[in-house]
Amino acid sequence: MFKAGMNRITNKGAKLAGSIDSVEGGCLMGWAALLGDKTPLSVNVYTEEGELLGSGKADIHRADLAEHGINDGVHAFAIDINEDKLIPGSVVQLRVAESNEKIPSNRFEIPKLNQHFHADILNVEGNKLSFRLSSSEIIGSQVVRFASDKGVFSEKPVHSGSKELYDYIWLPAELLNNTKQKITITVIGASTAAATDYILSSSVLTPVEFLSHSASEPELLGKPAHAGHRYHSLKLQVDACSHESDFERLKNIKIAHDAVVKAHEEMKKFTPFALPEVSEPKVSIIVPAYNKFALTYRCIASIALAYNKTSFEVILADDCSTDDTANAENIIENLVISRNEENLRFLKSCNKAAKLARGQYIVFLNNDTEVTSGWLDELIYQHEKDNSIALTGSKLINEDGTLQEAGGIVWGNGEPWNAGRNDNPDAPEWNYVRDVDYLTGAAMCIVRSVWEQVEGFSEEFAPCYYEDADLAFKVRKEGFRTVYVPHSVVVHFEGKSHGTDISTGLKKYQKVNESTFRQKWFSAFKHKRKPSLESLPLEKDNGVDQRVLVIDYTVPMPNNDAGSYAAVKEIELMQSLGFKVTFVPDNLAYMGKFTKNLQRMGVEVLAAPFYTSLFDVIERRIEEMDAVYITRYTVAEKYIDRIKDYGKPVVFNNADLHFLRELRAALRTDDAEATEAALITQERELDVCKKADAILTYNATEHAVIQSHTLQSHNMHITPWVLESKEPGPDFSVRSGIAFLGGFNHVPNVESVEYLVHEIMPQLLVKRPDIILYVYGSRMPESFKELECENVKMVGFAESLDDVFHNHRVFVAPLLSGAGIKGKVLESMAYGLPSVLTEVAAEGTGLASGISTQIAEKPDEWCEAIQSLYDDEDKWVTYSKNAMALVKERYSFEHGKKVFRDIFASINLFSTK
């Protein structure tokens, strides 16, 4: 079809010409050409303000272009653009990539978001890709397009009268090549992509369960969905064996690995192996069994194979088995046996076995499971971090790699649900620690003293079923927490022990005990909602008062910069008020251990590929939020209008007042261009302040500056800073040198080091050559190494702040520009390390010159202040004590919690804690 705007552009006779036609599925469509030159142009897409949205090549053939004389027609483009920057109303322009020359085109504004769609790839079985499509509106009739890096491979018409549908497509043979494939799903006509995710394809289409006879063949070792966990365990175990004396351990690991890899149906002989011999185990793992020894053998082998630092014993609860289970202790060395004289069935057998437990914790583990590395450590970590947690449970994975359970829900009618059933096990919604209604007994850990306090499993639920849910309710009745732990991963081959038919065998008690459970605990769950997928996001979190969406530019990395430390503490303060925190970084990047650390804190972290943009997050999740907490104006200005469209209150933390910092730096150097740039920043930053419902600043100076512009005070707050208590440091006499600490992606810190090296340390070298400056910090520029000299040492990143604040005698921070509060100064206070500071560095801390710190501005003042504090032990001790007293008064967690309670109350979010 001939595109609008073509005649208007080309008739002007300009050599460069083009047209922007539409935005579809996250792609900008159009064409660009140099008339008379058939060479395809490389094109950059910018906003009118100059922000780069994406890049691509105009090299797609379009017949209508050729028909209208646009060279030979090979000049169309479909450029992927950053969906976070698809702000409605933004004007888009094209430029030649090499020269940055503007390409004349029609005026094109990013349209308002039309119906928003989200897709999830649920799983791939053979060449069948199953997916879920959802929308905030009725889906209706749509066409779903699937593309790989090689192009579109499927278009599927779908129809639904609801907001969600499940369907599938068949993958073409060319994608089944045993590699990871990037798949993009779009709904034709939608402006943003519905999903971008990766699948692992396979050229073997036969389901793994039908290949048990060949499970140990090299080409099939990696086929099971959980094979990666086995490799991980094997590597960690081998890495831990570093001495010749570890030969027996390696031998046992090999036997355990061979057992886990082999399908239990094929097991006829069982190679003996040994569990670790432990005199005082921290954990007692109880594995109940009745015959089916092959299952039990594989389960215990997986315990031996999985790498965990936590010491354990394994207790086999043998319920009168007649197969090799009766001889298990002669096959598995160091196995503890609880053998029944008569058949007690599951519940009573577990209660009996628990009496043999020597561990501080008891874990119940089904024999039809396979555990993974860290499964035990993660459970125990939560217990030892918070002694109010008495019961924890693992994430359960199906044999095909899909999620079986992420904690349990009991609805208002008493119906129990396995949360997350058949979903993607890596989805953010199922990967954070959270309080739940119950944990499944297939992999469950309880503090032994609490187990004894509640008298174990209630025998009214004998022989089995609902005993685990009942246990969770009993534990909470005693005032303890019941918590799901997602990084403890256990594969559960469901139904291998008791089958799945609820009308026969032990399974029939599932229905019988349902009534018993509902009658017993009706008052505890009667207030909850009726079962529904729509209510699932709200009911899966037990004990939540309010829900807050926290947005920052990236996942905080607390050991890298003070801002990250502050972000984590602010999240902890929100959680202490009973709020559920959902965190989303503007870049949607998963950041390994830093993301995991937030999840272990109980923070839901949203990231790609499960969300395609922050606008995608807003469209799909904003309705369940009670407020939004945004840090930094550069992030807030992109999303605040859309958030306010939904009527959600916004708490804006400015981190530091950027325009004040920029103005200070510009005025110090008398830079007119920098001053102009600072004034532009001022306009943008204050625009966000005017839209926010609450404005948070770290010091009173910024508070006053903002208030002088907005002429409002009712929504202004000072952000609390929480400092952790520190171990006492060495005495004055054993310390040496002075220290500076800072993240060097922050310009004021670079300026400080240069000022120290060029203005202060040369003078100090003449007077006191024995005083050495040690410079610590992340992202230290290579050029800093050239600044090293006789009395300056560039150390770089500090693994522990103890190295900075315990080893040296004086902390120095000659900040010449900047804003906000200085985390490094606060840390020096918490450690009791006296400091010499500029006024800018001391701003907002509460430190007073001559009482708890020394203020200096000019180089000679700096030299005198450093020498005085370095040599005078009485002054040093006085400053140290006064600074620590200030920390206790103003920077405690309880003080911060009180301030945050008041901040959120000002926007009508209240707490019961």
Coordinates of N, CA and C in Angstrom, one line a residue, residues 402-468:
T402 N 8.1 -27.2 34.4 CA 7.2 -26.1 34.8 C 7.0 -26.1 36.3
L403 N 6.4 -25.0 36.8 CA 6.2 -24.8 38.3 C 5.1 -25.7 38.8
Q404 N 5.3 -26.4 39.8 CA 4.3 -27.2 40.4 C 3.6 -26.5 41.6
E405 N 4.5 -25.8 42.4 CA 3.9 -25.1 43.5 C 4.9 -24.0 44.1
A406 N 4.3 -22.8 44.3 CA 5.1 -21.8 45.0 C 4.4 -21.3 46.2
G407 N 4.3 -22.3 47.2 CA 3.5 -22.0 48.4 C 2.0 -22.3 48.2
G408 N 1.3 -22.4 49.2 CA -0.2 -22.7 49.1 C -1.1 -21.6 49.6
I409 N -2.2 -21.6 49.0 CA -3.3 -20.6 49.3 C -4.5 -21.4 49.8
V410 N -5.1 -20.9 50.9 CA -6.4 -21.4 51.3 C -7.4 -20.3 51.1
W411 N -8.4 -20.5 50.3 CA -9.4 -19.5 49.9 C -10.5 -19.4 51.0
G412 N -11.4 -18.4 50.8 CA -12.4 -18.2 51.8 C -13.4 -19.3 52.0
N413 N -13.5 -20.2 51.0 CA -14.4 -21.4 51.1 C -13.6 -22.6 51.6
G414 N -12.3 -22.4 52.0 CA -11.5 -23.5 52.5 C -10.8 -24.3 51.4
E415 N -11.0 -23.9 50.2 CA -10.3 -24.6 49.1 C -8.9 -24.3 49.0
P416 N -8.0 -25.3 49.0 CA -6.5 -25.0 48.9 C -6.1 -25.0 47.4
W417 N -5.2 -24.1 47.1 CA -4.6 -24.0 45.8 C -3.1 -24.1 45.9
N418 N -2.5 -24.8 44.9 CA -1.0 -24.7 44.7 C -0.7 -23.4 43.9
A419 N -0.2 -22.4 44.5 CA 0.1 -21.2 43.8 C 1.1 -21.4 42.7
G420 N 0.7 -20.8 41.5 CA 1.7 -20.8 40.4 C 1.6 -22.1 39.5
R421 N 0.7 -22.9 39.8 CA 0.6 -24.2 39.1 C 0.8 -24.1 37.6
N422 N 1.8 -24.9 37.1 CA 2.1 -25.0 35.6 C 2.6 -23.7 35.0
D423 N 3.0 -22.7 35.8 CA 3.6 -21.5 35.3 C 5.1 -21.6 35.1
N424 N 5.7 -20.5 34.6 CA 7.1 -20.5 34.4 C 7.8 -20.4 35.8
P425 N 8.7 -21.3 36.2 CA 9.2 -21.3 37.6 C 10.2 -20.1 37.8
D426 N 10.6 -19.4 36.7 CA 11.5 -18.3 36.9 C 10.7 -16.9 36.9
A427 N 9.4 -17.0 36.7 CA 8.6 -15.7 36.7 C 8.7 -15.0 38.0
P428 N 8.9 -13.6 38.0 CA 9.1 -12.9 39.2 C 8.1 -13.1 40.3
E429 N 6.8 -13.3 39.9 CA 5.7 -13.5 40.8 C 5.9 -14.6 41.8
W430 N 6.8 -15.6 41.4 CA 7.0 -16.8 42.2 C 8.4 -16.9 42.8
N431 N 9.2 -15.8 42.7 CA 10.6 -15.9 43.1 C 11.0 -14.9 44.1
Y432 N 10.2 -14.7 45.1 CA 10.6 -13.9 46.3 C 10.0 -14.6 47.5
V433 N 10.7 -14.4 48.6 CA 10.3 -15.0 49.9 C 9.0 -14.3 50.3
R434 N 8.0 -15.1 50.7 CA 6.8 -14.5 51.1 C 6.0 -15.4 52.1
D435 N 5.3 -14.8 53.0 CA 4.4 -15.5 53.9 C 3.2 -16.1 53.1
V436 N 3.0 -17.4 53.4 CA 1.9 -18.1 52.7 C 1.0 -18.8 53.7
D437 N -0.1 -19.3 53.2 CA -1.1 -20.0 54.0 C -0.6 -21.3 54.5
Y438 N 0.1 -22.0 53.6 CA 0.6 -23.3 54.0 C 1.8 -23.7 53.1
L439 N 2.6 -24.7 53.5 CA 3.6 -25.3 52.7 C 3.4 -26.7 52.5
T440 N 3.6 -27.2 51.3 CA 3.4 -28.6 51.1 C 4.4 -29.5 51.7
G441 N 4.0 -30.6 52.3 CA 4.8 -31.5 53.1 C 5.8 -32.3 52.2
A442 N 5.8 -32.1 50.9 CA 6.7 -32.7 50.0 C 8.2 -32.2 50.2
A443 N 8.3 -31.0 50.7 CA 9.6 -30.4 51.0 C 9.4 -29.2 52.0
M444 N 9.5 -29.5 53.2 CA 9.0 -28.6 54.3 C 10.0 -28.7 55.5
C445 N 10.3 -27.5 56.0 CA 11.3 -27.4 57.2 C 10.6 -26.7 58.3
I446 N 10.8 -27.3 59.5 CA 10.2 -26.7 60.7 C 11.2 -26.7 61.9
V447 N 11.2 -25.6 62.7 CA 12.1 -25.6 63.8 C 11.6 -26.7 64.8
R448 N 12.6 -27.5 65.2 CA 12.2 -28.7 66.0 C 11.5 -28.3 67.3
S449 N 11.9 -27.3 68.0 CA 11.2 -26.9 69.2 C 9.8 -26.5 68.9
V450 N 9.5 -25.8 67.8 CA 8.1 -25.5 67.4 C 7.3 -26.7 67.1
W451 N 8.0 -27.7 66.4 CA 7.3 -28.9 66.1 C 6.8 -29.6 67.3
E452 N 7.7 -29.6 68.4 CA 7.3 -30.2 69.6 C 6.2 -29.4 70.3
Q453 N 6.3 -28.1 70.2 CA 5.3 -27.2 70.8 C 3.9 -27.4 70.3
V454 N 3.8 -27.6 69.0 CA 2.5 -27.8 68.4 C 2.1 -29.3 68.3
E455 N 3.0 -30.2 68.8 CA 2.8 -31.6 68.9 C 2.7 -32.3 67.6
G456 N 3.5 -31.8 66.6 CA 3.7 -32.5 65.3 C 2.4 -32.5 64.5
F457 N 2.3 -33.4 63.6 CA 1.2 -33.6 62.7 C 0.0 -34.0 63.5
S458 N -1.2 -33.4 63.3 CA -2.4 -33.7 64.1 C -2.9 -35.1 63.6
E459 N -3.1 -36.0 64.5 CA -3.5 -37.4 64.1 C -4.9 -37.5 63.6
E460 N -5.7 -36.4 63.8 CA -7.1 -36.5 63.3 C -7.0 -36.5 61.7
F461 N -5.8 -36.2 61.1 CA -5.7 -36.2 59.7 C -5.0 -37.5 59.2
A462 N -4.8 -38.4 60.1 CA -4.3 -39.7 59.7 C -5.2 -40.4 58.7
P463 N -4.7 -41.2 57.8 CA -3.3 -41.5 57.6 C -2.5 -40.4 56.8
C464 N -3.2 -39.6 56.0 CA -2.4 -38.5 55.3 C -3.4 -37.6 54.6
Y465 N -2.8 -36.4 54.1 CA -3.5 -35.3 53.5 C -4.1 -34.3 54.4
Y466 N -3.8 -33.0 54.1 CA -4.1 -31.9 54.9 C -3.3 -31.7 56.2
E467 N -2.5 -32.7 56.5 CA -1.7 -32.6 57.7 C -0.7 -31.4 57.6
D468 N -0.2 -31.1 56.4 CA 0.8 -30.0 56.2 C 0.1 -28.7 56.3

